Amino acid sequence: MEKLWDFNEIKKIMAESGFTFSKALGQNFLVNPSVCPKMAELCGADENTGVIEVGPGIGVLTNELCKVAKKVVAVELDSRLPEILKKTLADHDNVTIVSGDVMELDLHKLIAEEFPGMEVVVCANLPYYITSPVIMKLLEEKLPIKALTVMVQKEAADRLCAQMGTRACGAVTAAVRYFSEPRLLFKVSAGSFMPAPKVDSAVIRMDVYKKPKLDVNDEKLYFRVVRGAFSQRRKTVLNSVSSALGIDKATLTQAFSEAGVNPALRPEAMSLENFAALSNAIGGRI
Ligand code: SAM
């Protein structure tokens, strides 16, 4: 079905099915006709590609993805929506709706079963309440995915795409940049959604590295060090990591020295290489 972005079309579908928006599930549906075709075009999907969509809603983005991809698997938590999607996506025979919580799904299994031999990308207008957990699950599980293209709140997009060594960066920046190269594709105004959220959004794309570029001995420790460093942004990394990881300052100072990192740095002044060298040096001491 076309025009799923049309305000009146959505109202009609809602009236026919008795559907009402769930704020708890982050249901802000797109009503701007230009956004979904652009996302589908820029997400890296083509006639040989499989696409995973998180949260299809009534299918406005799914409809565009079905036109460009070989196959689309859309994961939806709201059990009222699959029935509606059957009607709105009836024109397409290359779509499967999976009912469930994306955070609980075994995505390795899903990819192996649904997309054998295919290159896979993710494309989604993410529910805002779990933006970072979904992105981190998709990256940390090391899924065979080429790229993630997601709509997130503008502020989250700025953080996710920030350069290290700038004020805008945070723990999530260092985590995302460990696995991928993120970039901002385009901004989307709050008025492009129904109901309209309070803030603007942006679409970002993360091109996933086949293998992380950093030389990290213990990934879990790297992420603990990064989170610890950013847990108190105004403090030095030495102080924050010492209290977050429970390591005494003398031992930690030796680790800084071995890593060649200045212990007086604040977290936003650290590079990814600094974090990698520091976590490797800490690893040899705890
Ligand atoms: N794709 C539609 C659009 O762009 O108009 C809807 C996007 S809406 C921002 C987010 C969607 O994610 C909703 O359909 C919501 O029910 C679904 N959702 C929320 N939490 C989810 C979860 N944990 N797993 C899968 N889907 C979820």
Short mmCIF file of C-alpha atoms and ligand atoms in Angstrom, two decimals:
data_model
loop_
_atom_site.label_atom_id
_atom_site.label_comp_id
_atom_site.label_asym_id
_atom_site.label_seq_id
_atom_site.Cartn_x
_atom_site.Cartn_y
_atom_site.Cartn_z
CA MET A 1 0.00 0.00 0.00
CA GLU A 2 1.38 3.43 -0.93
CA LYS A 3 0.84 6.68 0.98
CA LEU A 4 1.44 5.06 4.36
CA TRP A 5 3.04 8.39 5.27
CA ASP A 6 -0.27 10.18 4.68
CA PHE A 7 -1.83 11.58 7.83
CA ASN A 8 -5.36 10.72 6.64
CA GLU A 9 -4.35 7.23 5.51
CA ILE A 10 -2.88 6.53 8.96
CA LYS A 11 -6.04 7.83 10.65
CA LYS A 12 -8.13 5.57 8.40
CA ILE A 13 -6.00 2.50 9.23
CA MET A 14 -6.21 3.35 12.92
CA ALA A 15 -9.98 3.78 12.83
CA GLU A 16 -10.51 0.51 10.92
CA SER A 17 -8.32 -1.52 13.28
CA GLY A 18 -8.94 0.34 16.54
CA PHE A 19 -5.20 1.02 16.82
CA THR A 20 -3.94 3.77 19.16
CA PHE A 21 -0.33 4.90 19.59
CA SER A 22 1.70 3.46 22.44
CA LYS A 23 4.01 6.06 23.96
CA ALA A 24 5.79 3.35 25.95
CA LEU A 25 6.82 1.61 22.70
CA GLY A 26 8.16 4.85 21.19
CA GLN A 27 5.53 4.93 18.46
CA ASN A 28 6.09 8.06 16.40
CA PHE A 29 5.18 7.17 12.82
CA LEU A 30 6.67 8.97 9.82
CA VAL A 31 4.33 11.29 7.93
CA ASN A 32 6.93 12.95 5.68
CA PRO A 33 6.83 11.34 2.19
CA SER A 34 10.48 12.03 1.36
CA VAL A 35 12.17 10.39 4.37
CA CYS A 36 11.61 6.65 3.79
CA PRO A 37 12.58 6.55 0.08
CA LYS A 38 15.77 8.40 1.05
CA MET A 39 16.56 5.96 3.89
CA ALA A 40 15.92 3.00 1.58
CA GLU A 41 18.18 4.50 -1.07
CA LEU A 42 21.05 5.32 1.31
CA CYS A 43 21.06 2.21 3.54
CA GLY A 44 23.14 0.11 1.13
CA ALA A 45 20.38 -2.33 0.10
CA ASP A 46 20.01 -3.60 -3.45
CA GLU A 47 18.34 -6.52 -5.25
CA ASN A 48 20.86 -8.96 -3.72
CA THR A 49 20.62 -7.65 -0.16
CA GLY A 50 18.62 -8.69 2.90
CA VAL A 51 17.35 -5.98 5.24
CA ILE A 52 16.48 -6.23 8.93
CA GLU A 53 14.07 -3.53 10.05
CA VAL A 54 13.40 -2.91 13.75
CA GLY A 55 9.89 -1.63 14.48
CA PRO A 56 8.01 -1.42 11.15
CA GLY A 57 4.96 0.28 12.72
CA ILE A 58 2.34 0.27 9.95
CA GLY A 59 5.02 -0.34 7.31
CA VAL A 60 5.87 3.04 5.82
CA LEU A 61 9.63 2.36 5.68
CA THR A 62 9.15 -1.40 5.11
CA ASN A 63 7.20 -0.61 1.92
CA GLU A 64 10.17 1.35 0.51
CA LEU A 65 12.72 -1.26 1.66
CA CYS A 66 10.74 -4.02 -0.11
CA LYS A 67 11.11 -2.08 -3.38
CA VAL A 68 14.93 -1.96 -3.25
CA ALA A 69 15.97 -5.12 -1.36
CA LYS A 70 15.81 -8.82 -2.14
CA LYS A 71 14.16 -9.58 1.20
CA VAL A 72 13.04 -7.66 4.29
CA VAL A 73 12.57 -9.10 7.78
CA ALA A 74 10.83 -6.64 10.09
CA VAL A 75 10.83 -7.24 13.86
CA GLU A 76 7.87 -5.71 15.69
CA LEU A 77 7.15 -5.89 19.42
CA ASP A 78 3.57 -4.55 19.31
CA SER A 79 1.37 -7.61 18.80
CA ARG A 80 -1.44 -5.45 17.31
CA LEU A 81 0.65 -4.50 14.27
CA PRO A 82 1.29 -7.76 12.31
CA GLU A 83 -2.41 -7.97 11.41
CA ILE A 84 -2.32 -4.40 10.06
CA LEU A 85 0.99 -5.03 8.25
CA LYS A 86 -0.55 -8.02 6.43
CA LYS A 87 -2.86 -5.54 4.69
CA THR A 88 -0.51 -2.58 4.25
CA LEU A 89 2.31 -4.74 2.81
CA ALA A 90 0.07 -7.04 0.75
CA ASP A 91 1.71 -5.79 -2.50
CA HIS A 92 5.05 -7.35 -1.51
CA ASP A 93 6.04 -11.02 -1.41
CA ASN A 94 9.58 -10.39 -0.11
CA VAL A 95 8.73 -9.43 3.45
CA THR A 96 8.50 -11.42 6.70
CA ILE A 97 7.18 -9.97 9.94
CA VAL A 98 8.72 -11.38 13.11
CA SER A 99 6.74 -10.73 16.29
CA GLY A 100 8.96 -10.04 19.26
CA ASP A 101 11.42 -7.87 21.11
CA VAL A 102 14.56 -7.14 19.09
CA MET A 103 16.54 -7.13 22.36
CA GLU A 104 15.56 -10.75 23.02
CA LEU A 105 15.98 -12.17 19.52
CA ASP A 106 18.81 -14.45 18.44
CA LEU A 107 19.83 -12.36 15.44
CA HIS A 108 22.66 -14.66 14.36
CA LYS A 109 20.06 -17.41 13.94
CA LEU A 110 17.61 -15.10 12.21
CA ILE A 111 20.25 -13.96 9.70
CA ALA A 112 21.43 -17.54 9.02
CA GLU A 113 17.85 -18.75 8.45
CA GLU A 114 16.37 -15.78 6.59
CA PHE A 115 19.30 -14.46 4.55
CA PRO A 116 21.49 -17.42 3.48
CA GLY A 117 24.31 -16.22 1.23
CA MET A 118 23.06 -12.64 1.22
CA GLU A 119 24.71 -9.43 2.28
CA VAL A 120 22.67 -7.93 5.15
CA VAL A 121 22.00 -4.36 6.28
CA VAL A 122 19.82 -2.90 9.04
CA CYS A 123 17.51 0.02 8.34
CA ALA A 124 15.12 1.37 10.97
CA ASN A 125 13.35 4.29 12.55
CA LEU A 126 14.29 3.21 16.07
CA PRO A 127 12.01 3.55 19.10
CA TYR A 128 13.72 6.33 21.08
CA TYR A 129 13.55 4.61 24.45
CA ILE A 130 16.06 1.93 23.40
CA THR A 131 18.17 3.64 20.73
CA SER A 132 21.60 2.97 22.27
CA PRO A 133 20.87 -0.55 23.59
CA VAL A 134 19.63 -1.65 20.13
CA ILE A 135 22.63 -0.14 18.33
CA MET A 136 25.05 -1.66 20.84
CA LYS A 137 23.38 -5.09 20.61
CA LEU A 138 23.64 -5.02 16.81
CA LEU A 139 27.32 -4.05 16.97
CA GLU A 140 28.52 -6.02 20.00
CA GLU A 141 27.04 -9.31 18.80
CA LYS A 142 29.33 -9.08 15.75
CA LEU A 143 26.54 -9.92 13.36
CA PRO A 144 27.42 -10.34 9.70
CA ILE A 145 25.96 -6.93 8.85
CA LYS A 146 27.43 -4.47 6.35
CA ALA A 147 25.82 -1.28 7.66
CA LEU A 148 23.25 0.06 10.09
CA THR A 149 21.14 3.02 8.96
CA VAL A 150 18.96 4.33 11.73
CA MET A 151 16.78 7.29 12.61
CA VAL A 152 17.52 8.54 16.12
CA GLN A 153 16.97 11.75 18.07
CA LYS A 154 19.23 14.53 16.79
CA GLU A 155 21.11 14.77 20.08
CA ALA A 156 21.82 11.02 20.04
CA ALA A 157 22.94 11.30 16.39
CA ASP A 158 25.41 14.05 17.31
CA ARG A 159 26.85 11.91 20.10
CA LEU A 160 26.98 8.73 18.00
CA CYS A 161 28.71 10.47 15.07
CA ALA A 162 31.00 12.74 17.11
CA GLN A 163 34.72 12.71 16.52
CA MET A 164 36.81 11.47 19.43
CA GLY A 165 38.73 14.28 21.08
CA THR A 166 35.78 16.69 20.86
CA ARG A 167 33.31 17.88 23.48
CA ALA A 168 30.44 16.09 21.72
CA CYS A 169 31.94 12.61 22.20
CA GLY A 170 30.94 10.18 24.95
CA ALA A 171 31.26 6.53 25.95
CA VAL A 172 28.83 5.50 23.21
CA THR A 173 31.00 7.31 20.61
CA ALA A 174 34.04 5.26 21.61
CA ALA A 175 31.95 2.09 21.56
CA VAL A 176 30.38 2.75 18.14
CA ARG A 177 33.69 3.87 16.62
CA TYR A 178 35.32 0.67 17.84
CA PHE A 179 33.04 -1.35 15.56
CA SER A 180 32.14 1.03 12.75
CA GLU A 181 32.55 4.29 10.88
CA PRO A 182 29.47 6.42 11.67
CA ARG A 183 28.22 9.41 9.68
CA LEU A 184 25.23 11.68 9.70
CA LEU A 185 23.12 11.34 6.54
CA PHE A 186 20.35 13.94 7.00
CA LYS A 187 18.22 15.69 9.60
CA VAL A 188 14.48 15.15 10.03
CA SER A 189 12.23 17.72 11.70
CA ALA A 190 9.95 16.80 14.62
CA GLY A 191 6.95 17.69 12.42
CA SER A 192 7.75 14.70 10.17
CA PHE A 193 6.23 12.35 12.77
CA MET A 194 2.81 11.56 14.13
CA PRO A 195 2.50 12.19 16.99
CA ALA A 196 5.27 14.83 16.77
CA PRO A 197 8.00 14.32 19.38
CA LYS A 198 9.49 17.31 21.23
CA VAL A 199 12.85 17.14 19.44
CA ASP A 200 14.21 16.80 15.91
CA SER A 201 15.74 13.58 14.61
CA ALA A 202 18.49 12.55 12.21
CA VAL A 203 19.34 9.55 10.09
CA ILE A 204 22.82 8.14 10.59
CA ARG A 205 24.67 5.30 8.91
CA MET A 206 27.31 3.13 10.56
CA ASP A 207 29.50 1.14 8.17
CA VAL A 208 30.54 -1.90 10.15
CA TYR A 209 34.20 -2.96 10.03
CA LYS A 210 34.80 -6.62 9.15
CA LYS A 211 37.30 -6.61 12.02
CA PRO A 212 37.72 -3.83 14.63
CA LYS A 213 40.55 -1.48 13.64
CA LEU A 214 41.91 -1.13 17.17
CA ASP A 215 44.36 -3.51 18.73
CA VAL A 216 42.46 -4.40 21.93
CA ASN A 217 43.41 -7.50 23.97
CA ASP A 218 40.22 -7.64 26.06
CA GLU A 219 37.12 -5.99 24.56
CA LYS A 220 35.11 -6.17 27.80
CA LEU A 221 37.85 -4.36 29.67
CA TYR A 222 38.14 -1.73 26.89
CA PHE A 223 34.42 -0.93 27.27
CA ARG A 224 34.69 -0.88 31.09
CA VAL A 225 37.58 1.59 30.86
CA VAL A 226 35.69 3.78 28.36
CA ARG A 227 32.52 3.78 30.48
CA GLY A 228 34.52 4.43 33.64
CA ALA A 229 36.39 7.33 32.03
CA PHE A 230 33.17 9.03 30.88
CA SER A 231 31.28 8.34 34.12
CA GLN A 232 32.60 11.60 35.55
CA ARG A 233 33.40 13.85 32.61
CA ARG A 234 34.92 16.68 34.63
CA LYS A 235 37.44 14.44 36.36
CA THR A 236 40.69 13.16 34.90
CA VAL A 237 40.60 9.69 33.35
CA LEU A 238 43.00 8.57 36.08
CA ASN A 239 40.55 9.50 38.84
CA SER A 240 37.38 8.26 37.12
CA VAL A 241 38.84 4.93 36.01
CA SER A 242 40.41 4.40 39.42
CA SER A 243 37.08 4.76 41.21
CA ALA A 244 34.93 3.06 38.54
CA LEU A 245 37.14 -0.02 38.20
CA GLY A 246 38.43 -0.06 41.79
CA ILE A 247 42.12 0.11 40.80
CA ASP A 248 44.55 1.96 43.07
CA LYS A 249 46.08 5.10 41.58
CA ALA A 250 49.71 3.93 41.82
CA THR A 251 49.00 0.83 39.71
CA LEU A 252 46.91 2.86 37.30
CA THR A 253 49.63 5.50 36.93
CA GLN A 254 52.03 2.74 35.84
CA ALA A 255 49.47 1.60 33.26
CA PHE A 256 49.18 5.17 31.90
CA SER A 257 52.94 5.37 31.65
CA GLU A 258 53.24 2.04 29.82
CA ALA A 259 50.44 3.11 27.46
CA GLY A 260 52.11 6.48 26.81
CA VAL A 261 48.92 8.32 27.86
CA ASN A 262 48.92 11.50 29.93
CA PRO A 263 47.06 10.69 33.23
CA ALA A 264 45.85 14.30 33.51
CA LEU A 265 43.66 14.01 30.37
CA ARG A 266 39.87 14.46 30.60
CA PRO A 267 37.90 11.72 28.77
CA GLU A 268 36.90 13.94 25.83
CA ALA A 269 40.59 14.53 25.06
CA MET A 270 41.32 10.80 24.73
CA SER A 271 41.67 9.18 21.30
CA LEU A 272 40.45 5.64 20.57
CA GLU A 273 44.10 4.55 20.40
CA ASN A 274 44.65 6.06 23.89
CA PHE A 275 41.74 4.02 25.27
CA ALA A 276 43.00 0.85 23.55
CA ALA A 277 46.58 1.27 24.82
CA LEU A 278 45.35 2.12 28.33
CA SER A 279 42.99 -0.86 28.58
CA ASN A 280 45.74 -3.20 27.29
CA ALA A 281 48.16 -1.85 29.93
CA ILE A 282 45.50 -2.17 32.66
CA GLY A 283 44.81 -5.73 31.52
CA GLY A 284 48.36 -6.72 32.36
CA ARG A 285 47.94 -5.45 35.93
CA ILE A 286 44.56 -6.67 37.19
N1 SAM B 1 8.88 2.30 11.21
C1 SAM B 1 7.71 3.06 11.59
C2 SAM B 1 7.79 4.46 11.06
O1 SAM B 1 8.89 4.87 10.70
O2 SAM B 1 6.78 5.15 11.01
C3 SAM B 1 7.54 3.08 13.12
C4 SAM B 1 8.72 3.60 13.89
S1 SAM B 1 8.37 3.86 15.61
C5 SAM B 1 9.52 5.17 15.94
C6 SAM B 1 9.15 2.52 16.46
C7 SAM B 1 8.54 1.13 16.25
O3 SAM B 1 9.30 0.20 17.01
C8 SAM B 1 7.10 0.99 16.71
O4 SAM B 1 6.38 0.29 15.72
C9 SAM B 1 7.21 0.13 17.98
O5 SAM B 1 6.06 -0.64 18.25
C10 SAM B 1 8.42 -0.72 17.67
N2 SAM B 1 9.15 -1.23 18.84
C11 SAM B 1 9.28 -0.67 20.07
N3 SAM B 1 10.07 -1.40 20.87
C12 SAM B 1 10.47 -2.48 20.13
C13 SAM B 1 11.29 -3.62 20.41
N4 SAM B 1 11.88 -3.77 21.62
N5 SAM B 1 11.47 -4.55 19.45
C14 SAM B 1 10.87 -4.39 18.22
N6 SAM B 1 10.08 -3.34 17.91
C15 SAM B 1 9.89 -2.39 18.84
#
